Coordinates of C-alpha atoms and ligand atoms in Angstrom, one line a residue:
X369 CA 5.0 -2.4 -4.7
X370 CA 2.8 0.1 -6.4
X371 CA 4.1 2.7 -8.9
X372 CA 4.2 6.1 -8.2
X373 CA 2.3 8.9 -6.7
X374 CA 4.0 9.0 -3.3
X375 CA 2.3 10.6 -0.3
X376 CA -0.1 13.4 -0.9
X377 CA 1.9 15.7 -3.1
X378 CA 0.1 16.5 -6.2
X379 CA 2.7 18.3 -8.1
X380 CA 2.6 21.2 -10.3
X381 CA 0.6 19.4 -13.0
X382 CA -2.7 19.2 -10.9
X383 CA -4.8 22.2 -11.2
X384 CA -8.6 22.4 -11.4
X385 CA -9.8 21.9 -15.0
X386 CA -12.0 24.4 -16.8
X387 CA -15.7 23.9 -16.1
X388 CA -16.8 20.7 -17.9
X389 CA -19.6 18.3 -17.5
X390 CA -18.5 16.1 -14.6
X391 CA -19.0 12.3 -14.3
X392 CA -22.3 11.4 -12.7
X393 CA -21.7 10.5 -9.0
X394 CA -21.6 6.8 -8.0
X395 CA -23.8 5.9 -5.2
X396 CA -21.6 6.0 -2.1
X397 CA -24.1 3.8 -0.2
X398 CA -23.4 0.8 -2.6
X399 CA -20.1 -0.7 -1.3
X400 CA -18.1 -1.9 -4.2
X401 CA -16.5 -5.4 -4.2
X402 CA -13.5 -4.9 -6.6
X403 CA -12.0 -8.1 -7.8
X404 CA -8.3 -7.1 -7.7
X405 CA -6.6 -8.5 -10.9
X406 CA -9.6 -10.8 -10.8
X407 CA -10.0 -13.2 -8.0
X408 CA -6.2 -13.3 -7.9
X409 CA -6.1 -15.0 -4.5
X410 CA -7.5 -18.1 -6.2
X411 CA -6.3 -18.0 -9.8
X412 CA -3.4 -16.5 -11.8
X413 CA -3.8 -12.7 -11.8
X414 CA -5.0 -11.0 -14.9
X415 CA -6.1 -14.1 -16.7
X416 CA -9.6 -14.8 -18.1
X417 CA -9.8 -17.5 -15.5
X418 CA -9.2 -15.0 -12.6
X419 CA -11.7 -12.6 -13.9
X420 CA -14.3 -15.3 -14.4
X421 CA -13.8 -16.4 -10.9
X422 CA -14.1 -12.8 -9.7
X423 CA -17.5 -12.6 -11.4
X424 CA -18.6 -15.9 -9.9
X425 CA -17.5 -14.7 -6.5
X426 CA -19.7 -11.7 -6.8
X427 CA -17.1 -9.1 -7.5
X428 CA -18.9 -5.9 -8.7
X429 CA -15.9 -4.8 -10.8
X430 CA -13.1 -6.6 -12.7
X431 CA -9.9 -4.8 -12.0
X432 CA -7.6 -4.6 -14.9
X433 CA -4.0 -3.2 -14.9
X434 CA -3.0 -2.1 -18.4
X435 CA 0.3 -2.3 -20.1
X436 CA 1.0 -1.5 -23.7
X437 CA 2.9 -3.8 -26.3
X438 CA 5.6 -2.7 -28.8
X439 CA 2.9 -2.6 -31.4
X440 CA 0.5 -0.6 -29.3
X441 CA -1.9 -3.1 -28.0
X442 CA -3.3 -2.8 -24.5
X443 CA -2.9 -5.9 -22.5
X444 CA -4.0 -6.9 -19.0
X445 CA -0.7 -7.1 -16.9
X446 CA 0.4 -5.6 -13.7
X447 CA 4.2 -5.3 -14.2
X448 CA 6.1 -3.4 -16.8
X449 CA 8.1 -6.6 -17.4
X450 CA 7.0 -10.1 -18.3
X451 CA 9.1 -12.0 -15.9
X452 CA 7.0 -12.4 -12.7
X453 CA 3.7 -13.5 -14.3
X454 CA 4.8 -15.3 -17.5
X455 CA 7.6 -17.4 -18.7
X456 CA 8.9 -14.5 -20.8
X457 CA 11.4 -11.9 -19.9
X458 CA 12.1 -8.1 -20.4
X459 CA 9.8 -5.2 -20.8
X460 CA 6.3 -5.5 -22.2
X461 CA 7.1 -2.5 -24.5
X462 CA 9.8 -4.4 -26.3
X463 CA 7.5 -7.3 -27.2
X464 CA 4.8 -7.5 -29.9
X465 CA 1.3 -8.9 -29.0
X466 CA 2.1 -12.0 -31.2
X467 CA 5.2 -12.7 -29.0
X468 CA 3.4 -12.1 -25.8
X469 CA 0.6 -14.3 -26.8
X470 CA 3.0 -17.4 -27.0
X471 CA 3.8 -17.0 -23.3
X472 CA 2.3 -19.0 -20.4
X473 CA 0.6 -16.7 -17.9
X474 CA -0.5 -19.5 -15.4
X475 CA 2.3 -22.0 -14.5
X476 CA 4.0 -19.4 -12.2
X477 CA 0.8 -19.4 -10.1
X478 CA 0.7 -23.3 -9.9
X479 CA 4.4 -23.2 -8.7
X480 CA 4.0 -20.4 -6.2
X481 CA 0.7 -21.5 -4.8
X482 CA 0.5 -25.3 -5.0
X483 CA -2.5 -25.3 -2.6
X484 CA -4.6 -23.4 -5.2
X485 CA -2.9 -24.9 -8.3
X486 CA -5.1 -26.3 -11.1
X487 CA -3.9 -28.0 -14.4
X488 CA -6.1 -25.7 -16.3
X489 CA -4.1 -22.7 -15.3
X490 CA -0.9 -23.9 -17.1
X491 CA -0.6 -22.3 -20.5
X492 CA -3.1 -19.6 -19.9
X493 CA -2.7 -16.6 -22.2
X494 CA -2.1 -13.0 -21.3
X495 CA -5.5 -11.3 -22.4
X496 CA -5.8 -8.1 -24.4
X497 CA -8.2 -5.6 -22.9
X498 CA -10.5 -6.1 -26.0
X499 CA -10.5 -9.9 -25.4
X500 CA -11.6 -9.2 -21.7
X501 CA -14.4 -6.9 -22.8
X502 CA -15.4 -9.3 -25.6
X503 CA -15.6 -12.3 -23.0
X504 CA -17.6 -10.4 -20.3
X505 CA -19.4 -7.9 -22.4
X506 CA -21.5 -5.0 -21.4
X507 CA -23.1 -6.8 -18.4
X508 CA -19.8 -6.6 -16.5
X509 CA -18.1 -3.6 -14.9
X510 CA -14.5 -2.6 -15.3
X511 CA -12.2 -0.9 -13.1
X512 CA -9.2 -0.1 -15.3
X513 CA -5.8 1.2 -14.3
X514 CA -3.4 3.0 -16.6
X515 CA -0.1 1.6 -15.4
X516 CA 3.1 3.4 -16.3
X517 CA 1.4 5.9 -18.6
X518 CA 4.8 7.9 -18.8
X519 CA 6.2 4.7 -20.6
X520 CA 3.3 4.4 -23.1
X521 CA 2.5 7.5 -25.2
X522 CA -1.1 7.8 -26.2
X523 CA -2.1 5.0 -23.9
X524 CA -5.1 7.0 -22.7
X525 CA -6.4 7.7 -26.2
X526 CA -6.0 4.1 -27.1
X527 CA -8.0 3.1 -24.0
X528 CA -10.8 5.4 -24.8
X529 CA -11.0 4.2 -28.3
X530 CA -11.6 0.7 -27.1
X531 CA -14.2 1.7 -24.5
X532 CA -16.0 3.7 -27.3
X533 CA -15.8 0.8 -29.7
X534 CA -17.4 -1.5 -27.2
X535 CA -20.0 1.2 -26.2
X536 CA -18.8 1.1 -22.6
X537 CA -18.7 4.9 -22.5
X538 CA -20.8 7.7 -23.8
X539 CA -23.8 9.7 -22.7
X540 CA -26.2 6.8 -23.1
X541 CA -24.1 4.4 -21.0
X542 CA -24.7 4.0 -17.2
X543 CA -21.9 6.0 -15.7
X544 CA -20.5 3.3 -13.5
X545 CA -19.9 0.7 -16.3
X546 CA -16.2 1.7 -16.3
X547 CA -14.1 3.4 -13.7
X548 CA -10.6 4.5 -14.7
X549 CA -7.9 4.7 -12.0
X550 CA -4.2 5.7 -12.0
X551 CA -1.4 6.7 -9.8
X552 CA -0.7 9.3 -12.4
X553 CA -2.7 12.5 -12.0
X554 CA -1.5 13.6 -15.5
X555 CA -2.9 10.4 -17.0
X556 CA -6.3 11.0 -15.4
X557 CA -6.4 14.5 -16.4
X558 CA -5.8 13.6 -20.0
X559 CA -8.8 11.2 -19.8
X560 CA -10.8 13.8 -18.1
X561 CA -10.1 16.2 -20.9
X562 CA -11.0 13.6 -23.6
X563 CA -14.1 12.3 -21.9
X564 CA -15.2 14.2 -18.7
X565 CA -18.1 11.7 -18.3
X566 CA -16.0 8.8 -17.2
X567 CA -15.6 8.5 -13.4
X568 CA -11.9 8.6 -12.4
X569 CA -10.2 7.5 -9.2
X570 CA -6.9 8.9 -8.1
X571 CA -4.6 6.3 -6.6
X572 CA -2.3 7.2 -3.7
X573 CA 0.5 5.4 -1.9
X574 CA 1.3 6.4 1.8
X575 CA 4.5 5.2 3.4
X576 CA 3.4 6.6 6.7
X577 CA 0.2 7.6 8.4
X578 CA -2.2 8.9 5.7
X579 CA -3.0 12.6 5.7
X580 CA -4.6 14.9 3.1
X581 CA -5.3 18.5 3.1
X582 CA -8.5 20.3 2.0
X583 CA -6.6 21.9 -0.8
X584 CA -5.4 18.5 -2.1
X585 CA -9.0 17.1 -1.8
X586 CA -10.4 19.9 -3.7
X587 CA -7.8 19.5 -6.4
X588 CA -8.7 15.7 -6.5
X589 CA -12.4 16.6 -6.7
X590 CA -11.8 18.7 -9.8
X591 CA -11.2 15.6 -12.0
X592 CA -11.9 12.5 -9.9
X593 CA -14.8 11.0 -8.0
X594 CA -12.7 9.1 -5.5
X595 CA -9.4 8.0 -4.0
X596 CA -7.8 4.6 -3.8
X597 CA -5.0 4.2 -1.2
X598 CA -3.1 1.4 0.5
X599 CA -5.3 0.5 3.5
X600 CA -2.8 -0.1 6.1
X601 CA -2.0 3.6 6.6
X602 CA -5.5 5.0 6.9
X603 CA -7.7 5.6 9.9
X604 CA -11.3 6.6 10.6
X605 CA -10.6 10.3 10.5
X606 CA -8.9 10.0 7.2
X607 CA -11.8 8.1 5.5
X608 CA -14.4 10.5 7.0
X609 CA -12.6 13.6 5.9
X610 CA -12.3 12.2 2.3
X611 CA -16.0 11.2 2.4
X612 CA -17.0 14.7 3.6
X613 CA -15.5 16.2 0.5
X614 CA -17.8 14.0 -1.4
X615 CA -15.1 11.6 -2.7
X616 CA -15.4 7.8 -2.8
X617 CA -12.9 5.8 -0.7
X618 CA -11.5 2.5 -2.3
X619 CA -8.7 1.1 -0.3
X620 CA -6.4 -1.6 -1.7
X621 CA -5.6 -4.5 -1.3
X622 CA -7.7 -5.9 1.5
X623 CA -7.6 -9.7 1.8
X624 CA -8.4 -10.4 5.6
X625 CA -12.0 -10.3 7.0
X626 CA -11.0 -8.3 10.0
X627 CA -9.5 -5.5 7.9
X628 CA -12.5 -5.5 5.6
X629 CA -14.9 -5.1 8.6
X630 CA -12.7 -2.4 10.2
X631 CA -12.7 -0.4 6.9
X632 CA -16.5 -0.7 6.5
X633 CA -17.0 0.5 10.0
X634 CA -14.9 3.5 9.1
X635 CA -17.1 4.3 6.2
X636 CA -15.1 3.2 3.0
X637 CA -17.3 2.9 -0.1
X638 CA -15.7 -0.1 -1.6
X639 CA -12.4 -2.0 -1.5
X640 CA -10.0 -4.0 -3.8
X641 CA -9.5 -7.5 -2.8
X642 CA -7.8 -10.7 -4.2
X643 CA -10.7 -12.6 -2.4
X644 CA -14.1 -11.2 -3.6
X645 CA -15.7 -14.2 -2.0
X646 CA -14.5 -13.2 1.4
X647 CA -15.7 -9.6 0.9
X648 CA -19.0 -10.7 -0.4
X649 CA -19.5 -12.7 2.8
X650 CA -18.5 -9.8 5.1
X651 CA -20.8 -7.5 3.2
X652 CA -23.7 -10.0 3.6
X653 CA -23.0 -10.1 7.3
X654 CA -23.3 -6.3 7.5
X655 CA -26.8 -6.3 5.8
Ligands
LIG77 O1 -5.4 -0.3 -8.4 C1 -5.5 -0.5 -7.0 C2 -4.3 -1.3 -6.6 O2 -4.3 -2.4 -7.5 C3 -3.1 -0.4 -6.9 O3 -1.9 -1.2 -6.7 O4 0.0 -2.2 -7.6 O5 -1.9 -3.6 -7.2 O6 -1.9 -2.1 -9.0 P1 -1.5 -2.3 -7.7
LIG78 CA1 -4.2 -2.0 -10.0

């Protein structure tokens, strides 16, 4: 279950920013294959193995969820707690990186998915964001989510420091090298204030048929280049309305070919998938 921006309510915190240079628009005609937590249908999520496989399977972006350790290090992990995807337990924020580095982030996958299990997955480490960037470098593209930013003060500043250190952001960098996403408009607005050149995607969760007003779309447009939402509540009219406002549409998490094809027919501009190999095939069939 995803964190937090429920429905379409933006809350009082979302107002148009003062005029600032905006992120360069991404080409909406290039349909993005976003390897969700890496190729996490084939390998343990948020491990270097899953990211490597995502790249080999022609994912355009490595999707990375961020949590922050007790000593302020950004790590790739979906949950706020260690329990589901490692042999550790308790909140990430209560553990140092040194402690987390001792954990096994792969064996859970072998147990849960014996049909995809591999010996090499046992004992995989939880990677830091820096380790991911060091491994894949500036030739890869990263779609990074600030998870639970309310739990991690200054998470955004730390993230931007790292992106700057590795020259993944800045005026001379191609604008689509990094996309930052969040369910938290507040987190995205902090990033937008700090570096308005980074393309941002507002994540949404709909627990009923998706709907969005013109006013909401205008507010989203003031700081983001697109929206990401659970795919199972949207329809063609929703997709086209968002597209008409010039926003990208990146539904998550789309794993079946029939769903991929339907969403492409409706005009989405990319999607998150645990199976980038499947999406690559569907995209090729549409050429
Ligand atoms: O970031 C898109 C999608 O990943 C959001 O859901 O819970 O998988 O991070 P979640
Ligand atoms: Ca995510």
